Short mmCIF file of C-alpha atoms in Angstrom, two decimals:
data_model
loop_
_atom_site.label_atom_id
_atom_site.label_comp_id
_atom_site.label_asym_id
_atom_site.label_seq_id
_atom_site.Cartn_x
_atom_site.Cartn_y
_atom_site.Cartn_z
CA MET A 20 -81.83 -65.06 21.78
CA ILE A 21 -82.96 -63.90 18.32
CA SER A 22 -81.57 -66.31 15.71
CA PHE A 23 -79.85 -64.97 12.63
CA LEU A 24 -81.77 -67.58 10.63
CA ASP A 25 -84.18 -70.30 11.77
CA LEU A 26 -84.59 -72.87 9.00
CA LYS A 27 -86.70 -75.17 11.16
CA SER A 28 -89.25 -72.40 11.56
CA ILE A 29 -89.12 -71.30 7.93
CA ASN A 30 -89.44 -74.82 6.51
CA GLY A 31 -92.03 -75.66 9.14
CA THR A 32 -94.36 -73.20 7.43
CA TYR A 33 -94.49 -75.60 4.48
CA GLY A 34 -94.03 -78.75 6.57
CA GLU A 35 -97.02 -80.72 5.38
CA GLU A 36 -96.36 -79.89 1.74
CA LEU A 37 -92.72 -80.92 2.08
CA LYS A 38 -93.63 -84.20 3.72
CA LYS A 39 -96.14 -85.00 0.98
CA ALA A 40 -93.54 -84.18 -1.67
CA ALA A 41 -90.96 -86.43 0.01
CA ALA A 42 -93.49 -89.24 0.29
CA ARG A 43 -94.32 -88.82 -3.40
CA VAL A 44 -90.66 -89.37 -4.31
CA ILE A 45 -90.20 -92.30 -1.90
CA ASP A 46 -93.30 -94.03 -3.24
CA SER A 47 -92.23 -93.47 -6.85
CA GLY A 48 -89.15 -95.66 -6.50
CA TRP A 49 -87.24 -93.28 -8.82
CA TYR A 50 -84.63 -91.06 -7.14
CA ILE A 51 -82.29 -89.63 -9.81
CA HIS A 52 -83.22 -87.86 -13.08
CA GLY A 53 -86.95 -88.40 -12.71
CA LYS A 54 -90.20 -86.53 -13.04
CA GLU A 55 -89.63 -84.22 -10.04
CA LEU A 56 -86.40 -82.88 -11.52
CA GLU A 57 -87.98 -82.50 -14.94
CA ALA A 58 -90.88 -80.55 -13.43
CA PHE A 59 -88.67 -78.36 -11.26
CA GLU A 60 -86.38 -77.51 -14.17
CA ALA A 61 -89.37 -76.43 -16.25
CA GLU A 62 -90.89 -74.43 -13.37
CA PHE A 63 -87.64 -72.66 -12.43
CA ALA A 64 -86.81 -71.87 -16.05
CA SER A 65 -90.26 -70.32 -16.40
CA TYR A 66 -89.78 -68.37 -13.17
CA CYS A 67 -86.43 -66.97 -14.33
CA GLY A 68 -87.69 -66.39 -17.88
CA THR A 69 -85.07 -68.63 -19.49
CA LYS A 70 -85.30 -71.38 -22.08
CA HIS A 71 -83.29 -73.89 -20.04
CA CYS A 72 -82.70 -74.89 -16.44
CA ILE A 73 -80.37 -77.76 -15.58
CA GLY A 74 -80.38 -79.06 -12.02
CA VAL A 75 -76.93 -79.80 -10.56
CA ALA A 76 -75.48 -80.85 -7.21
CA ASN A 77 -74.69 -77.37 -5.81
CA GLY A 78 -74.05 -73.75 -6.68
CA LEU A 79 -70.29 -74.13 -7.10
CA ASP A 80 -70.81 -76.96 -9.57
CA ALA A 81 -73.26 -74.80 -11.49
CA LEU A 82 -70.56 -72.21 -12.18
CA ILE A 83 -67.86 -74.82 -12.77
CA LEU A 84 -70.04 -76.54 -15.38
CA ILE A 85 -70.79 -73.30 -17.22
CA PHE A 86 -67.10 -72.51 -17.70
CA ARG A 87 -66.37 -76.14 -18.53
CA ALA A 88 -69.06 -76.02 -21.23
CA TYR A 89 -67.56 -72.90 -22.77
CA MET A 90 -64.20 -74.70 -22.85
CA GLU A 91 -65.75 -77.71 -24.59
CA MET A 92 -67.30 -75.27 -27.08
CA GLY A 93 -63.85 -73.80 -27.80
CA ILE A 94 -64.86 -70.34 -26.58
CA ILE A 95 -62.57 -70.38 -23.53
CA LYS A 96 -59.26 -72.23 -23.09
CA PRO A 97 -56.98 -72.99 -20.10
CA GLY A 98 -55.10 -69.91 -18.91
CA ASP A 99 -57.78 -67.47 -20.06
CA GLU A 100 -58.92 -64.79 -17.62
CA VAL A 101 -62.30 -64.16 -15.99
CA LEU A 102 -63.12 -60.83 -14.33
CA VAL A 103 -64.58 -61.49 -10.86
CA PRO A 104 -65.72 -59.10 -8.10
CA ALA A 105 -63.06 -58.82 -5.42
CA ASN A 106 -65.88 -58.63 -2.86
CA THR A 107 -67.50 -62.06 -3.05
CA TYR A 108 -67.63 -65.47 -1.44
CA ILE A 109 -64.64 -67.56 -2.49
CA ALA A 110 -66.83 -70.00 -4.47
CA SER A 111 -67.03 -67.45 -7.30
CA MET A 112 -63.26 -67.61 -7.77
CA LEU A 113 -63.05 -71.36 -7.14
CA ALA A 114 -65.33 -71.99 -10.11
CA VAL A 115 -62.87 -70.15 -12.33
CA SER A 116 -59.76 -71.82 -10.91
CA ALA A 117 -61.31 -75.30 -11.08
CA ASN A 118 -61.27 -75.02 -14.88
CA GLY A 119 -57.64 -73.92 -15.14
CA LEU A 120 -58.76 -70.32 -15.74
CA VAL A 121 -57.40 -67.22 -14.02
CA PRO A 122 -59.66 -65.12 -11.76
CA VAL A 123 -58.96 -61.38 -12.01
CA PRO A 124 -60.46 -59.49 -9.03
CA VAL A 125 -62.16 -56.18 -9.77
CA GLU A 126 -62.99 -53.63 -7.07
CA PRO A 127 -66.64 -53.22 -6.03
CA ARG A 128 -68.61 -50.02 -5.75
CA ALA A 129 -68.24 -48.58 -2.25
CA ASP A 130 -71.97 -47.90 -1.88
CA THR A 131 -73.59 -51.15 -3.10
CA CYS A 132 -70.60 -53.48 -2.53
CA LEU A 133 -71.30 -54.90 -6.01
CA LEU A 134 -68.96 -55.19 -8.99
CA ASP A 135 -68.06 -51.73 -10.33
CA PRO A 136 -68.58 -51.69 -14.13
CA SER A 137 -66.42 -48.58 -14.47
CA LYS A 138 -63.37 -50.59 -13.36
CA LEU A 139 -63.78 -53.46 -15.83
CA LYS A 140 -62.00 -52.03 -18.86
CA GLU A 141 -58.76 -51.38 -16.99
CA LYS A 142 -58.57 -55.11 -16.17
CA ILE A 143 -59.29 -56.44 -19.67
CA THR A 144 -56.39 -58.05 -21.54
CA SER A 145 -56.05 -60.22 -24.65
CA LYS A 146 -56.69 -63.25 -22.40
CA THR A 147 -59.94 -61.95 -20.90
CA LYS A 148 -62.86 -64.09 -22.04
CA ALA A 149 -65.66 -63.60 -19.49
CA ILE A 150 -67.13 -61.46 -16.72
CA LEU A 151 -68.61 -63.10 -13.62
CA PRO A 152 -70.88 -60.55 -11.89
CA VAL A 153 -72.04 -61.68 -8.45
CA HIS A 154 -75.47 -60.47 -7.35
CA LEU A 155 -74.39 -60.20 -3.73
CA TYR A 156 -76.77 -59.99 -0.75
CA GLY A 157 -79.83 -60.22 -3.04
CA GLN A 158 -79.28 -57.16 -5.24
CA VAL A 159 -78.51 -57.41 -8.95
CA CYS A 160 -75.36 -55.80 -10.35
CA ASP A 161 -75.56 -53.00 -12.93
CA MET A 162 -76.10 -55.47 -15.75
CA ASP A 163 -76.77 -52.85 -18.43
CA ALA A 164 -73.27 -51.43 -17.95
CA ILE A 165 -71.64 -54.86 -17.56
CA ASN A 166 -73.31 -56.24 -20.68
CA ALA A 167 -72.28 -53.16 -22.62
CA VAL A 168 -68.61 -53.74 -21.75
CA ALA A 169 -68.96 -57.44 -22.57
CA ALA A 170 -70.48 -56.65 -25.98
CA GLU A 171 -67.72 -54.16 -26.76
CA TYR A 172 -64.97 -56.70 -26.04
CA GLY A 173 -66.73 -59.90 -27.10
CA LEU A 174 -66.87 -61.41 -23.60
CA LYS A 175 -69.25 -63.94 -22.09
CA VAL A 176 -71.28 -62.87 -19.05
CA VAL A 177 -71.86 -65.56 -16.43
CA GLU A 178 -74.08 -64.50 -13.53
CA ASP A 179 -73.43 -65.80 -10.03
CA SER A 180 -77.04 -65.78 -8.84
CA ALA A 181 -76.48 -67.79 -5.65
CA GLN A 182 -77.98 -65.01 -3.51
CA SER A 183 -80.47 -63.41 -5.90
CA HIS A 184 -83.32 -65.84 -6.64
CA GLY A 185 -86.22 -63.72 -7.92
CA ALA A 186 -84.36 -60.40 -8.06
CA TYR A 187 -85.03 -58.13 -11.02
CA CYS A 188 -82.99 -55.79 -13.18
CA GLY A 189 -85.49 -53.83 -15.21
CA THR A 190 -88.07 -56.35 -16.45
CA LYS A 191 -85.83 -59.42 -16.31
CA ARG A 192 -85.01 -61.65 -13.37
CA SER A 193 -81.62 -62.76 -12.16
CA GLY A 194 -80.62 -65.82 -14.14
CA ASN A 195 -81.73 -64.23 -17.42
CA LEU A 196 -79.43 -61.21 -17.49
CA GLY A 197 -76.30 -62.67 -19.10
CA ASP A 198 -75.28 -65.63 -21.23
CA ALA A 199 -75.73 -68.14 -18.40
CA SER A 200 -76.23 -68.17 -14.65
CA GLY A 201 -75.37 -70.39 -11.71
CA PHE A 202 -77.76 -70.76 -8.76
CA SER A 203 -77.26 -72.30 -5.33
CA PHE A 204 -80.09 -73.90 -3.37
CA TYR A 205 -78.08 -74.24 -0.16
CA PRO A 206 -80.61 -74.45 2.71
CA GLY A 207 -80.07 -70.86 3.87
CA LYS A 208 -80.82 -69.29 0.47
CA ASN A 209 -84.12 -67.53 -0.23
CA LEU A 210 -84.96 -70.60 -2.30
CA GLY A 211 -83.26 -73.26 -0.23
CA ALA A 212 -83.38 -77.04 -0.50
CA LEU A 213 -83.23 -79.38 2.49
CA GLY A 214 -79.65 -80.19 1.54
CA ASP A 215 -77.31 -79.11 -1.23
CA GLY A 216 -78.52 -78.27 -4.71
CA GLY A 217 -77.91 -75.94 -7.62
CA ALA A 218 -78.93 -75.09 -11.17
CA VAL A 219 -77.73 -73.51 -14.39
CA THR A 220 -80.07 -71.28 -16.38
CA THR A 221 -79.44 -70.16 -19.96
CA ASN A 222 -81.05 -69.50 -23.33
CA ASP A 223 -78.14 -71.15 -25.18
CA ASP A 224 -79.18 -74.59 -26.49
CA THR A 225 -75.62 -75.83 -26.99
CA LEU A 226 -74.41 -74.67 -23.59
CA ALA A 227 -77.42 -76.26 -21.88
CA ASP A 228 -76.81 -79.60 -23.62
CA ILE A 229 -73.12 -79.66 -22.67
CA VAL A 230 -73.76 -78.63 -19.06
CA ARG A 231 -76.34 -81.40 -18.69
CA THR A 232 -74.09 -83.95 -20.39
CA VAL A 233 -70.87 -83.10 -18.52
CA GLY A 234 -72.77 -83.15 -15.22
CA ASN A 235 -73.96 -86.70 -16.00
CA TYR A 236 -70.51 -88.30 -16.33
CA GLY A 237 -70.13 -86.72 -19.76
CA SER A 238 -72.87 -88.99 -21.05
CA ARG A 239 -76.02 -88.37 -23.09
CA GLU A 240 -76.62 -92.08 -23.49
CA LYS A 241 -75.89 -94.61 -20.75
CA TYR A 242 -72.37 -96.05 -21.01
CA ILE A 243 -71.55 -93.77 -23.95
CA ASN A 244 -69.32 -90.92 -22.76
CA THR A 245 -68.75 -87.88 -24.95
CA TYR A 246 -66.80 -85.85 -22.37
CA LYS A 247 -64.62 -86.50 -19.34
CA GLY A 248 -67.52 -85.59 -17.14
CA LEU A 249 -68.54 -85.10 -13.53
CA ASN A 250 -71.27 -86.49 -11.33
CA SER A 251 -73.29 -83.37 -10.52
CA ARG A 252 -77.04 -83.95 -10.44
CA LEU A 253 -79.94 -82.49 -8.48
CA ASP A 254 -81.68 -85.51 -6.96
CA GLU A 255 -85.42 -86.15 -6.96
CA ILE A 256 -85.96 -85.47 -3.24
CA GLN A 257 -84.34 -82.03 -3.42
CA ALA A 258 -86.15 -81.21 -6.67
CA ALA A 259 -89.44 -82.06 -4.96
CA MET A 260 -88.57 -79.91 -1.94
CA LEU A 261 -87.65 -77.01 -4.22
CA ARG A 262 -90.91 -77.29 -6.17
CA VAL A 263 -92.82 -76.75 -2.92
CA LYS A 264 -90.70 -73.78 -1.89
CA LEU A 265 -90.59 -72.20 -5.36
CA ALA A 266 -94.37 -71.86 -5.20
CA HIS A 267 -93.93 -69.73 -2.07
CA LEU A 268 -90.74 -67.87 -3.06
CA ASP A 269 -92.42 -64.57 -3.93
CA GLU A 270 -94.20 -64.61 -0.55
CA GLU A 271 -90.84 -65.16 1.19
CA ILE A 272 -89.29 -62.31 -0.79
CA GLU A 273 -92.11 -59.92 0.13
CA ASP A 274 -91.68 -60.79 3.80
CA ARG A 275 -87.96 -60.08 3.54
CA ARG A 276 -88.67 -56.76 1.83
CA ARG A 277 -91.08 -55.80 4.60
CA ILE A 278 -88.40 -56.48 7.23
CA ALA A 279 -85.69 -54.72 5.22
CA HIS A 280 -87.83 -51.62 4.71
CA PHE A 281 -88.55 -51.51 8.43
CA TYR A 282 -84.82 -51.61 9.14
CA LEU A 283 -84.15 -48.91 6.53
CA GLU A 284 -86.83 -46.63 7.95
CA ASN A 285 -86.11 -47.17 11.63
CA ILE A 286 -82.35 -47.65 12.05
CA ARG A 287 -80.94 -44.21 12.73
CA ASN A 288 -77.38 -44.26 14.03
CA GLU A 289 -74.59 -42.07 12.67
CA LYS A 290 -72.10 -44.90 13.23
CA ILE A 291 -74.06 -47.21 10.93
CA VAL A 292 -74.05 -47.23 7.11
CA LEU A 293 -77.25 -48.79 5.73
CA PRO A 294 -77.50 -50.69 2.41
CA THR A 295 -77.74 -48.65 -0.79
CA LEU A 296 -80.48 -49.55 -3.28
CA THR A 297 -79.98 -49.07 -7.01
CA ALA A 298 -82.68 -47.57 -9.19
CA ARG A 299 -83.36 -50.34 -11.73
CA THR A 300 -83.10 -53.38 -9.50
CA ALA A 301 -85.50 -55.12 -7.15
CA HIS A 302 -83.62 -56.33 -4.06
CA VAL A 303 -84.69 -59.69 -2.59
CA TRP A 304 -82.72 -59.26 0.67
CA HIS A 305 -80.97 -62.57 1.01
CA LEU A 306 -78.91 -60.61 3.51
CA PHE A 307 -79.40 -57.26 5.21
CA THR A 308 -75.88 -55.90 5.56
CA ILE A 309 -74.83 -52.81 7.45
CA ARG A 310 -71.36 -51.32 7.83
CA THR A 311 -69.55 -49.73 10.76
CA LYS A 312 -65.92 -48.93 11.59
CA ASP A 313 -66.21 -50.91 14.85
CA ARG A 314 -67.82 -54.03 13.41
CA ASP A 315 -66.53 -56.40 16.10
CA GLY A 316 -67.66 -54.05 18.85
CA LEU A 317 -71.15 -53.80 17.36
CA GLN A 318 -71.42 -57.55 16.93
CA LYS A 319 -70.52 -58.11 20.60
CA PHE A 320 -72.93 -55.35 21.67
CA LEU A 321 -75.79 -57.04 19.83
CA LYS A 322 -74.89 -60.56 21.01
CA ASP A 323 -74.81 -59.38 24.64
CA ARG A 324 -78.37 -58.16 24.09
CA GLY A 325 -79.63 -61.39 22.57
CA ILE A 326 -79.22 -60.71 18.83
CA ASN A 327 -77.22 -63.09 16.65
CA THR A 328 -75.45 -61.63 13.60
CA LEU A 329 -73.06 -63.00 10.97
CA ILE A 330 -70.19 -61.55 8.93
CA HIS A 331 -70.46 -61.98 5.13
CA TYR A 332 -67.46 -62.20 4.72
CA PRO A 333 -64.58 -61.63 7.18
CA VAL A 334 -61.68 -62.41 4.77
CA PRO A 335 -61.74 -61.53 1.04
CA PRO A 336 -60.67 -64.25 -1.42
CA HIS A 337 -57.41 -62.53 -2.37
CA ARG A 338 -56.33 -62.64 1.30
CA GLN A 339 -57.01 -66.37 1.66
CA ASP A 340 -54.15 -68.90 1.67
CA ALA A 341 -55.86 -70.59 -1.28
CA TYR A 342 -55.07 -67.52 -3.41
CA LYS A 343 -51.59 -66.55 -2.20
CA GLU A 344 -50.77 -65.54 -5.77
CA LEU A 345 -53.25 -62.65 -5.41
CA ALA A 346 -52.07 -61.45 -1.99
CA HIS A 347 -50.04 -58.62 -3.53
CA LEU A 348 -53.12 -56.93 -4.97
CA ASP A 349 -54.17 -53.53 -3.63
CA LEU A 350 -57.96 -53.65 -3.28
CA PRO A 351 -58.78 -51.09 -0.57
CA ILE A 352 -62.53 -50.80 -1.20
CA CYS A 353 -62.98 -54.55 -1.01
CA GLU A 354 -60.87 -54.84 2.12
CA SER A 355 -62.70 -52.02 3.89
CA ILE A 356 -66.02 -53.78 3.18
CA HIS A 357 -64.76 -57.05 4.65
CA LYS A 358 -63.60 -55.22 7.79
CA GLU A 359 -66.85 -53.30 8.30
CA ILE A 360 -69.71 -55.49 7.07
CA LEU A 361 -72.22 -57.10 9.43
CA SER A 362 -75.44 -58.96 8.56
CA LEU A 363 -78.51 -58.48 10.74
CA PRO A 364 -81.13 -61.23 11.21
CA MET A 365 -83.31 -61.59 8.14
CA GLY A 366 -86.12 -63.99 7.27
CA SER A 367 -89.71 -64.94 7.83
CA HIS A 368 -88.84 -66.43 11.23
CA LEU A 369 -88.66 -62.90 12.67
CA SER A 370 -91.69 -61.44 14.45
CA ASP A 371 -92.62 -57.76 14.42
CA GLU A 372 -91.38 -57.58 18.02
CA ASN A 373 -88.05 -59.06 16.93
CA ILE A 374 -87.38 -56.54 14.18
CA LEU A 375 -88.46 -53.62 16.37
CA TYR A 376 -86.10 -54.78 19.10
CA ILE A 377 -83.23 -55.25 16.62
CA ALA A 378 -83.68 -51.74 15.17
CA ARG A 379 -83.89 -50.14 18.60
CA THR A 380 -80.83 -52.01 19.83
CA VAL A 381 -78.75 -51.02 16.81
CA ASN A 382 -79.78 -47.40 17.46
CA GLU A 383 -78.57 -47.69 21.05
CA TYR A 384 -75.08 -48.71 19.97
#
């Protein structure tokens, strides 16, 4: 059986380095807010091209803390609206709701499945304060168009970069394309920890300070609390693991691109819609997603032939019980994507024989 993702194999490539990094932390006797975190934050900020990186507990917290910081700054207040892609993982909307803000779903483009900038203005009201573009599957949204709308209406742009570590739009990387960005280092990400982890990147000094402070119980100085804060910190072990893997991230991305390009060149089936690439972005292929009208039939066909696939995602956020208040919305493009999307195996665990077999099998469907 060909695994969709094999983290044991992927992390095994860097096994000795990871073990040495873990031993370094264990021997240090310092496990929270230490030198490993400080080094990783500097290295990841440099990689993204931003002034600041703040390590946090996970990707959802990263987004929650950004919006919380804007509220502490008086830029956003409870009840304000945030424009969010209708086609996304529910965490994007949860980050908005967690702050007492209102997520407003916006239809995606049918070709890229990413937020459609041309549909933003029709959703903007006097309560709209931010846009949350999600760089889904590893491809950056049309940030030039999104930033232009934001500038026209005075809105903040908060990137959800959970799936786009290292992706470019023009000459800038994901994480440096808006006012702030939230990253996830969940183990299955292109840059994955060996547990949960996340980060906020930004060039805004005030935002960075508040995010760091709120995530540390609202405290800059021990036992002195400026805000009603949270406990959301990237620990030393995970920072050390991420430092090892960050050094190899571009290699991982190139391997994913090689596999994706093979799929694009060799999958030829009129029942299958392949991913669409945009001109100014550099895809990092966190996921390789195809679409077909008979998604469940294709998934069974592939499983019966030894190929594991996943669905990202079967139910859109506005159709979840958690967001019953949005169930009345008519979002046909989003819903068609969620009914048709299927993710093929992707990652450096795949051999040349694996990807050839996958392409041939998809063609046989």
